[in-house]
Short mmCIF file of C-alpha atoms in Angstrom, two decimals:
data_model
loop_
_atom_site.label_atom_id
_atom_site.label_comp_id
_atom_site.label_asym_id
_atom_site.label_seq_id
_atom_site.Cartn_x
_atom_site.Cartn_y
_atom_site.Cartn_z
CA UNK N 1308 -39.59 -7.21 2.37
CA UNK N 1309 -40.87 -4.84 4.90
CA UNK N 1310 -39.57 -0.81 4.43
CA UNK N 1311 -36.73 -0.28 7.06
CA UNK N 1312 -34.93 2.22 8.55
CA UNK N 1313 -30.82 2.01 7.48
CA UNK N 1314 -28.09 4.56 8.81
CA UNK N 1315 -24.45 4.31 6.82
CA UNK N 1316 -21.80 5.25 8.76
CA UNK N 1317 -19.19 6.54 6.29
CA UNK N 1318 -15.77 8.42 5.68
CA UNK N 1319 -16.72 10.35 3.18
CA UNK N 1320 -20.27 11.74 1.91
CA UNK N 1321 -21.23 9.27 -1.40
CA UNK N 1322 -22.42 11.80 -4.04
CA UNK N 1323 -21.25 13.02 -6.83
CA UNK N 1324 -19.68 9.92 -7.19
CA UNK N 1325 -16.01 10.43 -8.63
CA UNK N 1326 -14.38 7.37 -7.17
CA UNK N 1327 -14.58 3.83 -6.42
CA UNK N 1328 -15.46 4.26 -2.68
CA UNK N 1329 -18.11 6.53 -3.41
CA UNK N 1330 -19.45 4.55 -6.86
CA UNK N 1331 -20.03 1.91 -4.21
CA UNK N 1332 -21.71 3.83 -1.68
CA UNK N 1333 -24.06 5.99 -3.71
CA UNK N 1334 -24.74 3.12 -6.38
CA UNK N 1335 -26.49 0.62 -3.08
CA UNK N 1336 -27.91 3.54 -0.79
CA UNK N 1337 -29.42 5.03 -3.73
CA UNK N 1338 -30.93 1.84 -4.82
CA UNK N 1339 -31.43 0.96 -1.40
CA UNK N 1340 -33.66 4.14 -1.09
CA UNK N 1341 -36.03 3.49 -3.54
CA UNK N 1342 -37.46 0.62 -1.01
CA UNK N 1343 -36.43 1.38 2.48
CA UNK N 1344 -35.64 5.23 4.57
CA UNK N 1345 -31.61 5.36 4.12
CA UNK N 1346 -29.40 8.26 6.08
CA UNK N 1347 -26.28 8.65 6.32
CA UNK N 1348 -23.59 10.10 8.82
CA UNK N 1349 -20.42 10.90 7.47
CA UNK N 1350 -16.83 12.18 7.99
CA UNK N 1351 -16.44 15.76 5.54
CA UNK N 1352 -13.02 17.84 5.37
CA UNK N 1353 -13.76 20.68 7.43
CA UNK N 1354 -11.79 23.13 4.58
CA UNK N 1355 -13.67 22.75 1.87
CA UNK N 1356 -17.45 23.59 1.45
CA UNK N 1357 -18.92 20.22 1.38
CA UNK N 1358 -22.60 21.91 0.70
CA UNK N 1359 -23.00 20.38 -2.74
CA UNK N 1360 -22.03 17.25 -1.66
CA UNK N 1361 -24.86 17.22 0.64
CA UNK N 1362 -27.64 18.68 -1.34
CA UNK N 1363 -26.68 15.80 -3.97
CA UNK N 1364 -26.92 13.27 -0.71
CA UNK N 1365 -29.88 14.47 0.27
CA UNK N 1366 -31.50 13.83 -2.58
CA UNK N 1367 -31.35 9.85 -1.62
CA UNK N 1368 -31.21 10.10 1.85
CA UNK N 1369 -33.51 10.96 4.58
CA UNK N 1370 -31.06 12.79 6.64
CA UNK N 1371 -27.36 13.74 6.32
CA UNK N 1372 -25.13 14.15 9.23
CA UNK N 1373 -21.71 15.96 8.61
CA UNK N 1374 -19.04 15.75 11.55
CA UNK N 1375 -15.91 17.66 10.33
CA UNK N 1376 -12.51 15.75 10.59
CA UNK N 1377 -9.80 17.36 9.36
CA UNK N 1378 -7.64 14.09 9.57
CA UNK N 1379 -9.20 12.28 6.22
CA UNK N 1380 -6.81 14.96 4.08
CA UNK N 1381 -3.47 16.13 6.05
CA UNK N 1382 -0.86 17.57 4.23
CA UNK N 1383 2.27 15.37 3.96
CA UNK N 1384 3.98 16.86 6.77
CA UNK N 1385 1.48 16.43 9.33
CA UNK N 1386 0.47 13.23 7.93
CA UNK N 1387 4.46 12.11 8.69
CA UNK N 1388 3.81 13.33 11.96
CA UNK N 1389 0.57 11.12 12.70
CA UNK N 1390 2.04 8.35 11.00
CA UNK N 1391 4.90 8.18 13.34
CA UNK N 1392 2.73 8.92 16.57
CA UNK N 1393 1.37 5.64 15.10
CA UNK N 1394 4.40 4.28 14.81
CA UNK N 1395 4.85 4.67 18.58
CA UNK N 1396 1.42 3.16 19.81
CA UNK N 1397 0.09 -0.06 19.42
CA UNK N 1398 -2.58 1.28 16.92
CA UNK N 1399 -2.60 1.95 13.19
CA UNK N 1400 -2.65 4.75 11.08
CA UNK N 1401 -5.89 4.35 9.73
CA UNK N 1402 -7.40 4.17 13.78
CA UNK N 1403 -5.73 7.26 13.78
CA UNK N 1404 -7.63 9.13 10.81
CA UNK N 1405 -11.09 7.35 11.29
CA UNK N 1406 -11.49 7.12 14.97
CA UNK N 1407 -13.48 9.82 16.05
CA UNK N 1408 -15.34 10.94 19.53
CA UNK N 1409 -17.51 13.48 17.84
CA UNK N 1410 -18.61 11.04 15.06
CA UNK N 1411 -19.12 8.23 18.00
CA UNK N 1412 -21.04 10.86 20.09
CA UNK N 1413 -23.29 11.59 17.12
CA UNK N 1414 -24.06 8.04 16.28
CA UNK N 1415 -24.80 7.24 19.96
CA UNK N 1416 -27.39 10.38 19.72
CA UNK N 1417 -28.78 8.68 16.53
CA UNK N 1418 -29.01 5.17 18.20
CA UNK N 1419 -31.16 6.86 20.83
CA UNK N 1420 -33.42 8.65 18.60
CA UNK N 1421 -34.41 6.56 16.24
CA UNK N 1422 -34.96 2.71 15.79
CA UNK N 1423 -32.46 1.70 12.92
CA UNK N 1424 -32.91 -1.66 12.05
CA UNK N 1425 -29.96 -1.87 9.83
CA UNK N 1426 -26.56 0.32 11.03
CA UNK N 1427 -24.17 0.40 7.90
CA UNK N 1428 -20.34 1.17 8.54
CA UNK N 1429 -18.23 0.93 5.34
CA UNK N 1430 -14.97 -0.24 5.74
CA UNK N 1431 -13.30 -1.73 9.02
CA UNK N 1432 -11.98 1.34 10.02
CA UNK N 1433 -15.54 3.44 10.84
CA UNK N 1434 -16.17 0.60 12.88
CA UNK N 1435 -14.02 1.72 15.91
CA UNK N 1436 -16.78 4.27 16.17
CA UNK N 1437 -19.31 2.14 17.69
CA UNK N 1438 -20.93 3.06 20.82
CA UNK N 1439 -21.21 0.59 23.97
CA UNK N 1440 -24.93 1.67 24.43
CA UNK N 1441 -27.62 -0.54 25.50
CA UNK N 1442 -31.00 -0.52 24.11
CA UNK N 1443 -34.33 -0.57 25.15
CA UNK N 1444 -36.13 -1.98 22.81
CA UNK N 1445 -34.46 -4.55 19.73
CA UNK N 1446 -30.84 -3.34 18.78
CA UNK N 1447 -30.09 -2.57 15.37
CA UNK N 1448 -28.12 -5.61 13.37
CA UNK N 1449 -24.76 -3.89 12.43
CA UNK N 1450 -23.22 -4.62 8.94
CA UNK N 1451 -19.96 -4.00 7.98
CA UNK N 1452 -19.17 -3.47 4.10
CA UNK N 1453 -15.48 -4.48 3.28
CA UNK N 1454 -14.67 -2.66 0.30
CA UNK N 1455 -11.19 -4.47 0.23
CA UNK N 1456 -9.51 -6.24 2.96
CA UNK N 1457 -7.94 -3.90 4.25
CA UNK N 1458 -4.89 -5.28 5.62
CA UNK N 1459 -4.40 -7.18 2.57
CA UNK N 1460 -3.81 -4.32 0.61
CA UNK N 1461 -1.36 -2.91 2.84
CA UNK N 1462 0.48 -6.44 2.70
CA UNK N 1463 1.22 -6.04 -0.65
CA UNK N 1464 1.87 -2.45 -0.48
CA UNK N 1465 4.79 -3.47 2.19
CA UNK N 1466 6.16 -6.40 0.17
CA UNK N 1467 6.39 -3.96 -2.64
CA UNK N 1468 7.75 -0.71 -1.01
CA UNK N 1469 11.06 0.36 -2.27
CA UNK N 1470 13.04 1.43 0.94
CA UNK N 1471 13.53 -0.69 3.75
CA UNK N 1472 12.40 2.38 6.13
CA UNK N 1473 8.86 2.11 4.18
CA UNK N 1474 8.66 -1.52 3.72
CA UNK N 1475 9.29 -1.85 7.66
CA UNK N 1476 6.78 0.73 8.76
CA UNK N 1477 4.05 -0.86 6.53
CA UNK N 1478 4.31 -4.30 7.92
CA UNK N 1479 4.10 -2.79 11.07
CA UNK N 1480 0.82 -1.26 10.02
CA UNK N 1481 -0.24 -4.00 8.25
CA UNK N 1482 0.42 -6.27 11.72
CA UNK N 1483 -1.76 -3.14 13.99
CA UNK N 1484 -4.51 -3.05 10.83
CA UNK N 1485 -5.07 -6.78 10.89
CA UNK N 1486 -6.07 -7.01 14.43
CA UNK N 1487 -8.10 -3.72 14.21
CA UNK N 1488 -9.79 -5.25 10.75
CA UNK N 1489 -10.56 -9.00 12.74
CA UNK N 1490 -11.68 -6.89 15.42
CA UNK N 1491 -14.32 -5.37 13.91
CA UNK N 1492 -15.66 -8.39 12.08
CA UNK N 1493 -16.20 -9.42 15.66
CA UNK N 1494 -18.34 -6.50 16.35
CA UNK N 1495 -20.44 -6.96 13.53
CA UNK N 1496 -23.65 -9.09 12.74
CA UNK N 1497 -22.32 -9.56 9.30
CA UNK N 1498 -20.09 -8.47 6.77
CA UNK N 1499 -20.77 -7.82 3.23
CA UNK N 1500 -18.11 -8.06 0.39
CA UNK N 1501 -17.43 -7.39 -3.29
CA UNK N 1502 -15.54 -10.97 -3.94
CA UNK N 1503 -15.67 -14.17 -3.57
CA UNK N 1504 -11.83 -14.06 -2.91
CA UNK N 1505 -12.18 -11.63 -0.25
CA UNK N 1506 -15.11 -13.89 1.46
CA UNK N 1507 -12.76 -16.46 1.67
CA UNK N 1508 -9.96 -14.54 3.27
CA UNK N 1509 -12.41 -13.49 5.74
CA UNK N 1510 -13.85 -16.94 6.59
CA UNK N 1511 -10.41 -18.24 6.57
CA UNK N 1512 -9.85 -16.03 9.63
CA UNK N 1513 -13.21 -16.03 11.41
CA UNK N 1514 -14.80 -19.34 10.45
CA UNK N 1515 -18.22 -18.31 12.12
CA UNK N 1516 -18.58 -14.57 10.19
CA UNK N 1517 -21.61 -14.12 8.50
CA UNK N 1518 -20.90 -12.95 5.01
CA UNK N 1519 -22.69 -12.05 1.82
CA UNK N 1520 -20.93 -11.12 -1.26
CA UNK N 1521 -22.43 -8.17 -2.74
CA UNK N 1522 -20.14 -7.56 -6.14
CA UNK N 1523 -19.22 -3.94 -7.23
CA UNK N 1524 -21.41 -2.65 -10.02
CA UNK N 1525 -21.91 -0.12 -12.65
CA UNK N 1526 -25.15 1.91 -13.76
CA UNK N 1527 -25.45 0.08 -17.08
CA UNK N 1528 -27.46 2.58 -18.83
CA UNK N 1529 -24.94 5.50 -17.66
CA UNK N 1530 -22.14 3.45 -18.85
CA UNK N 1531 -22.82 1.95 -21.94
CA UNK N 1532 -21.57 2.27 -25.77
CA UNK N 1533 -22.50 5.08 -27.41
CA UNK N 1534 -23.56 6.23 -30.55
CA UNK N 1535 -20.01 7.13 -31.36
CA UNK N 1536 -18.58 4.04 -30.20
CA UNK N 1537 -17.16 3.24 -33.37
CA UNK N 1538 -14.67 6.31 -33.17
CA UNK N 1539 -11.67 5.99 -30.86
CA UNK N 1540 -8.48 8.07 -30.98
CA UNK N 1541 -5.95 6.54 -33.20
CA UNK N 1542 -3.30 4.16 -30.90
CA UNK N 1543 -4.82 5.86 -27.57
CA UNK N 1544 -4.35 4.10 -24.60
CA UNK N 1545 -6.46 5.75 -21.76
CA UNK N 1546 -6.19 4.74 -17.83
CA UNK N 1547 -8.76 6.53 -15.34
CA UNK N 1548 -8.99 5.74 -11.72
CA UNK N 1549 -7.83 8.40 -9.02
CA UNK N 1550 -4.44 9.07 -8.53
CA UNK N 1551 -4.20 10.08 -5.16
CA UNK N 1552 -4.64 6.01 -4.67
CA UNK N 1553 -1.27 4.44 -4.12
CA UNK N 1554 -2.01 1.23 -5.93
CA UNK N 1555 -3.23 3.69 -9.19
CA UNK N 1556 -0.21 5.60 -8.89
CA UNK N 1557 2.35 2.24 -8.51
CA UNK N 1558 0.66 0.33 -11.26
CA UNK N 1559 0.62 3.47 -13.79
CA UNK N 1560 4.45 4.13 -13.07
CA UNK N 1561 5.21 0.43 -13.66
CA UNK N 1562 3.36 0.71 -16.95
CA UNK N 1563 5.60 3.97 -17.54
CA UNK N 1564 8.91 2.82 -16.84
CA UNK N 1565 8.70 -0.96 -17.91
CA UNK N 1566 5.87 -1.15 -20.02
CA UNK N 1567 5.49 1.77 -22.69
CA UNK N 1568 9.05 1.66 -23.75
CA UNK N 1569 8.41 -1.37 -24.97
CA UNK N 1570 5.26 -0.18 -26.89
CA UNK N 1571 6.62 2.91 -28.21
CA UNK N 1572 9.51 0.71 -29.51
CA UNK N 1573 6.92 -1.43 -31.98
CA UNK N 1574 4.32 1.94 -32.22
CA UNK N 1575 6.11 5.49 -32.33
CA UNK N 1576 2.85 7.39 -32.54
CA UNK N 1577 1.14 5.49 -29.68
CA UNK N 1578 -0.72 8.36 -27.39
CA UNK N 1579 -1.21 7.60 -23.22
CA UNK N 1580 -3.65 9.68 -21.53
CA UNK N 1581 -4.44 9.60 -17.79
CA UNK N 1582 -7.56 10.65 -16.30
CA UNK N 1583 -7.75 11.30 -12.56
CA UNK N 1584 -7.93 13.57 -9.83
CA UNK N 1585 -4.97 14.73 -7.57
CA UNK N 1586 -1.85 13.43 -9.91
CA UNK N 1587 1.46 13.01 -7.72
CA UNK N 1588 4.16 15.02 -9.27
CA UNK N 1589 6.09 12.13 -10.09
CA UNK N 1590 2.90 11.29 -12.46
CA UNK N 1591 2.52 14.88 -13.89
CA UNK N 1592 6.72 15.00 -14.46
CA UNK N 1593 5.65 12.56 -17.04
CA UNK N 1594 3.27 14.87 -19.35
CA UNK N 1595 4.70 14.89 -22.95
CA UNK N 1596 6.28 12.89 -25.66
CA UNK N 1597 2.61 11.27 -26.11
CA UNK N 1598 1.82 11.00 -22.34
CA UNK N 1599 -1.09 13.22 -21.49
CA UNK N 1600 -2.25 13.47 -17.75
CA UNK N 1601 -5.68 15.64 -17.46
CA UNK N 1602 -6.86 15.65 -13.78
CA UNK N 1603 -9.91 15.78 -12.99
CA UNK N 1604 -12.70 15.59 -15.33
CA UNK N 1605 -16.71 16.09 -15.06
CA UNK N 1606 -17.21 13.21 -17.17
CA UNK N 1607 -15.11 10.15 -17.74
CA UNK N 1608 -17.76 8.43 -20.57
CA UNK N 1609 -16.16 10.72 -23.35
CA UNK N 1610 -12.46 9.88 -22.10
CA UNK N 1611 -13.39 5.99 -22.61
CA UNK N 1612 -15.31 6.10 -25.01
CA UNK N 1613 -12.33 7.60 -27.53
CA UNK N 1614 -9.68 5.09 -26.16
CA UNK N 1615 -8.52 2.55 -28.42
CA UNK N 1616 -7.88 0.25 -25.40
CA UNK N 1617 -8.04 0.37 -21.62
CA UNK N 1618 -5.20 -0.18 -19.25
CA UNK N 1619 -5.06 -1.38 -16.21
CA UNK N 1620 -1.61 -2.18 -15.00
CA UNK N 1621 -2.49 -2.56 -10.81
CA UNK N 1622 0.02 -4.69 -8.66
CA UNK N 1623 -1.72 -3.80 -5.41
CA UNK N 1624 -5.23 -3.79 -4.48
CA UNK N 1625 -8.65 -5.95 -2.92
CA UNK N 1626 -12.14 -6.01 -3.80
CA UNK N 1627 -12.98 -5.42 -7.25
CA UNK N 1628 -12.01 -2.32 -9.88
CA UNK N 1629 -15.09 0.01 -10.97
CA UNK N 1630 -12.34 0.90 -13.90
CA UNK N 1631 -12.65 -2.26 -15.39
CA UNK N 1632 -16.59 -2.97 -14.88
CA UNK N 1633 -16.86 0.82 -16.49
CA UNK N 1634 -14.77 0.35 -19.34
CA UNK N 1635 -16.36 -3.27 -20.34
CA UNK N 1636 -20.19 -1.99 -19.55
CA UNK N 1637 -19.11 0.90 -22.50
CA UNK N 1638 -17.56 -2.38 -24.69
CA UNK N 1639 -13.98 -1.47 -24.57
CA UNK N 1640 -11.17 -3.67 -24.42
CA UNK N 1641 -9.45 -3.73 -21.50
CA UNK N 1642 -5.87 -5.12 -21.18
CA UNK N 1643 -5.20 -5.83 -16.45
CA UNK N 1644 -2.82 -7.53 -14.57
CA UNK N 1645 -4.76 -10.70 -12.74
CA UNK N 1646 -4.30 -8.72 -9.26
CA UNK N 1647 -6.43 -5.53 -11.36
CA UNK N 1648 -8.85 -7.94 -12.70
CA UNK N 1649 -9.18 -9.80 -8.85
CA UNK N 1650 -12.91 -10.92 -7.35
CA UNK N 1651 -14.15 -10.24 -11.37
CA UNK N 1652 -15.26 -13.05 -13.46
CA UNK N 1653 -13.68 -12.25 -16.79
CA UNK N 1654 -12.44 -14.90 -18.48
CA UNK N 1655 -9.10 -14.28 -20.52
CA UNK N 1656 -9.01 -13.79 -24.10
CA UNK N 1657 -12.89 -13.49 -24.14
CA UNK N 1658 -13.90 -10.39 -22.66
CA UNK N 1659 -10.37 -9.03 -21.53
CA UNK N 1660 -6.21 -9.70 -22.15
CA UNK N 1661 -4.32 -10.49 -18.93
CA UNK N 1662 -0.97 -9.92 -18.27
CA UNK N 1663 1.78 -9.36 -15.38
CA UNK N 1664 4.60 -9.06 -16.89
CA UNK N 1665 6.13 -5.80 -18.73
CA UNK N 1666 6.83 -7.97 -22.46
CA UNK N 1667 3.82 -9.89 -22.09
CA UNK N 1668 1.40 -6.95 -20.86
CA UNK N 1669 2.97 -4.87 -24.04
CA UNK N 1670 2.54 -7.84 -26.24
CA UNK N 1671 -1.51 -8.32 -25.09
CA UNK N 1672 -1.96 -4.32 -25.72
CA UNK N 1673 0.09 -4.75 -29.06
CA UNK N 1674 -2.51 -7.40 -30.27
CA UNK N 1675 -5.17 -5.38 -30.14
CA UNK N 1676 -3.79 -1.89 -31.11
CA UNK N 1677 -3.14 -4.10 -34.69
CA UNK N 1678 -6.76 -5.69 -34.68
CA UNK N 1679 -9.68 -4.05 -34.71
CA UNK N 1680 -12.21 -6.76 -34.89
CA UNK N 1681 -10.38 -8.02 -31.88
CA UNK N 1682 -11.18 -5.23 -30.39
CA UNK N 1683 -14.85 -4.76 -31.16
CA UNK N 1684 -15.37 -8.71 -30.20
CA UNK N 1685 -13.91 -8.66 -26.92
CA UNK N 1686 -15.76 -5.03 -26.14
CA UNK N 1687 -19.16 -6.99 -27.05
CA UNK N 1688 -18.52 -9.85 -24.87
CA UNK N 1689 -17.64 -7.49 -22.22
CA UNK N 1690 -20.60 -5.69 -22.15
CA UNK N 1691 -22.63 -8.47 -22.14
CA UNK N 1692 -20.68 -10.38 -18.94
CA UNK N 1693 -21.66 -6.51 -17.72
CA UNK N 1694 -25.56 -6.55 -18.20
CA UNK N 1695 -25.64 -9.76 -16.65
CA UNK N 1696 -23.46 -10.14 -13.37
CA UNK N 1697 -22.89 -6.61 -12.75
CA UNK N 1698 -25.69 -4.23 -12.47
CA UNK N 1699 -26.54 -2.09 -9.52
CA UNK N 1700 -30.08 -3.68 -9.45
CA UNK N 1701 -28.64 -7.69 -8.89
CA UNK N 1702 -26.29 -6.20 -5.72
CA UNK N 1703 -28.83 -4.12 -4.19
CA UNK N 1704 -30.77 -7.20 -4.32
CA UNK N 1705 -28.59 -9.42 -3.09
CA UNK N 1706 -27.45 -7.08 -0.19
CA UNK N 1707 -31.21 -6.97 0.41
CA UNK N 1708 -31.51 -10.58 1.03
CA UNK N 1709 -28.63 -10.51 3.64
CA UNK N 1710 -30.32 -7.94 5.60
CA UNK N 1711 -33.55 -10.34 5.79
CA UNK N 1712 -30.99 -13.17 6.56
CA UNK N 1713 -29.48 -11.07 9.75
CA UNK N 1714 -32.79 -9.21 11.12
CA UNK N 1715 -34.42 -13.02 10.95
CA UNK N 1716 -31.36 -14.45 12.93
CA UNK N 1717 -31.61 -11.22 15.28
CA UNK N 1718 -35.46 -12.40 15.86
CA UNK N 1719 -34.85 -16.00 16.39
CA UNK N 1720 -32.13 -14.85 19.14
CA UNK N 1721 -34.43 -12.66 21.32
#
C-alpha cells in the first residue's frame, strides 16, 4: 500500500494514553505512522497546559493542531446550564460540547493546504465539524471511527437513571443524539467499528454504510504477565477504568451496594481497590473497611498485576472494554457482566466468569478467590485469546485494508 497522508480529527489529544478513548487513538495512529504521514487536530482544555501532551503527540505525528475549547470539561454548574440550553433546542448535548467554528475553520484551512487522502473524525460527534468546501483536485475519503454507538449508550443510561427528571432528559438526548449519530454516518465514506455488534446496529439503520470492524486492542508486550505474576495480594479484587465515566461509576456502585456484601459475608478479609482518575465523591465516601480508591496512577501494570481477580461489573456501555483486553493480555482472571464483556469474543468459563446478577456475579468471584489453579488456567487462556485476536498490529492492519477498500471506490467513482 502506497504511503498516505491521514489527518484525525479528535476531542482530545491521544498521548499519554490513560483511557480507553485515547488507548484507541494513540494505539492505530501510532501504528498507522510507522507506514503512512499521520496528524492530528484536536480539541485541548484551554486551563490546563496541554504542552506535554503534545510533545508526546508529536512524537507520532507529523503535525499537531490544538484549538482550545473550554466546553470538553465544565464544571457541574455550567454544565447544568448547557445541558438545559440543550434541553430547549432541537440539538443534543454532545452538539453542544463538540461543535466548534474555530475547530471547523481550522480543518477547512487544512483541507486547503494539504491533500489528505484519508480525513479521520473519531466519534459521531467531531463530525458536525465538517466543512462544505469543494475541492480542486480528488477530495479526501472521510472515515468516521465509532468508538461506541453513541446513542446506544445513552439508551441504556436513560432506561437506567434513577429519577424520572433524569430518565426523561436522557431519552430526550438520546432521541436528538440518534439523528445527529445517523447523520453523520451519512456524511461519511465509511465507518469503522470495534464490534461486530455495533456493525450490525449500524447496518440495521443504514443498510448501504460502508463498515469495517477494527476491534480494540492492547500493546501485548506492554501488557503482559510478569515475572512476578505468581504474587497477587491475598483476596484483592482490583477494578481500573476512569471514573469520571458514568457507566464505570454505575457499575462499581452496583458492585458496592449489591455485590460485596454478599462477598464480605462468605470472605471477611476480602480487600477492593479502585484505580482511576477523577473519583465522584459518592465513590471516594466509600474508602475504608477494605475498600481502597487510589486515583490516578502512572502505571496500572503493577495494580493488575497484584489483583487476585479482576472486576468488571458494567451495566451500560458500547464498543469493547480496554479493562478487560488489559487484564487478560497480563493473564488475570476477570469476572464481567455480558454488557462489560460486549463486541469481545471470550467464551465463558474458559478465559473469563460472566455474570449479571448480584448472587451469581458474587458466586463467579467466590469460585475463584477459593481456587487458584482456576485462576492461573483461565489467566493462560486469556492471554492467549489476547496474542491472537487482539493486538494493535491485526487492527492497524485491518483498518489499513478499509482505507484501500474506500480510496479504490473513491477512484472508480471519478
Amino acid at each position: 500500500m502506497k504511503r498516505l497522508k491521514m489527518l484525525f480529527v479528535t476531542p482530545y489529544l491521544p498521548s499519554p494514553p490513560r483511557f480507553g478513548g485515547q488507548r484507541r487513538l494513540a494505539g492505530l495512529m501510532a501504528g498507522l505512522a510507522r507506514s503512512h504521514e499521520v496528524s492530528v487536530l484536536s480539541f485541548v482544555d484551554p486551563r490546563e497546559d496541554n504542552s506535554s501532551s503534545i510533545r508526546a503527540t508529536e512524537t507520532y505525528c507529523k503535525k499537531v493542531i490544538a484549538v482550545p475549547n473550554e466546553r470538553v470539561a465544565l464544571a457541574t454548574t455550567r454544565k447544568r446550564l448547557l445541558q438545559l440550553r440543550s434541553l430547549l433546542s432541537r440539538r443534543s448535548f454532545a452538539r453542544f460540547v463538540f461543535h466548534s467554528g474555530a475547530l471547523s475553520k481550522a480543518l477547512d484551512r487544512l483541507l486547503g493546504e494539504e491533500p489528505y487522502d484519508i480525513v479521520h473524525f473519531e466519534f459521531a460527534q467531531m463530525v458536525a465539524n465538517r466543512p462544505r468546501r469543494s475541492y480542486e483536485g480528488a477530495r479526501p475519503v472521510f472515515v468516521l471511527d465509532e468508538h461506541n454507538i453513541e446513542y446506544d449508550i445513552l439508551r441504556r443510561t436513560a432506561l437506567s437513571s434513577p429519577g424520572l427528571d433524569r430518565k426523561f432528559y436522557n431519552l430526550l438526548d438520546w432521541r436528538k443524539l440518534r439523528m445527529e449519530e445517523q447523520e453523520a454516518w451519512r456524511r461519511v465514506d465509511g465507518c469503522a467499528l470495534t464490534s461486530a455488534r455495533d456493525e450490525e446496529l449500524l447496518r440495521r439503520e443504514l443498510p448501504t454504510a460502508s463498515t469495517a470492524v477494527v476491534p480494540n486492542a492492547v500493546d501485548v508486550d506492554f501488557f503482559q504477565p510478569g515475572p512476578d505474576s505468581g504474587r497477587t495480594d491475598p483476596m484483592t479484587l482490583v477494578f481500573f477504568g476512569s471514573l469520571n465515566y458514568h457507566p464505570n461509576t454505575d457499575g462499581l456502585l452496583f458492585f458496592l451496594r449489591e455485590i460485596l456484601p454478599r462477598l464480605k459475608a462468605r470472605h471477611p478479609s476480602l480487600k477492593v481497590r479502585i484505580v482511576g482518575q477523577q473519583p465522584p465523591r459518592e465513590i471516594e465516601a466509600r474508602a475504608g473497611d477494605g475498600v481502597e480508591v487510589t486515583g490516578l496512577v502512572d502505571d496500572v501494570r503493577p495494580y493488575i498485576e497484584r489483583a487476585t481477580v479482576i472486576i468488571v461489573p458494567l451495566r451500560i456501555g458500547g464498543g469493547t472494554r480496554f479493562k478487560i483486553l488489559e487484564a487478560m493480555a497480563m493473564g488475570k482472571a476477570v469476572v464481567s457482566t455480558t454488557i462489560g464483556a460486549e463486541g469481545i469474543d471470550v467464551h465463558d468459563g474458559s478465559d473469563i466468569l460472566l455474570a449479571d446478577e448480584p448472587e451469581t456475579f458474587a458466586a463467579q468471584i467466590g469460585r475463584l478467590l477459593d481456587d487458584a489453579a482456576l485462576r492461573h488456567r483461565m489467566g493462560a487462556t486469556a492471554r492467549s485469546l489476547i496474542e491472537q485476536r487482539y493486538s494493535w498490529s491485526a487492527s492497524v492492519g485491518r483498518l489499513e485494508e478499509f482505507h484501500a477498500e474506500l480510496l479504490a471506490r473513491r477512484h472508480t467513482s471519478t
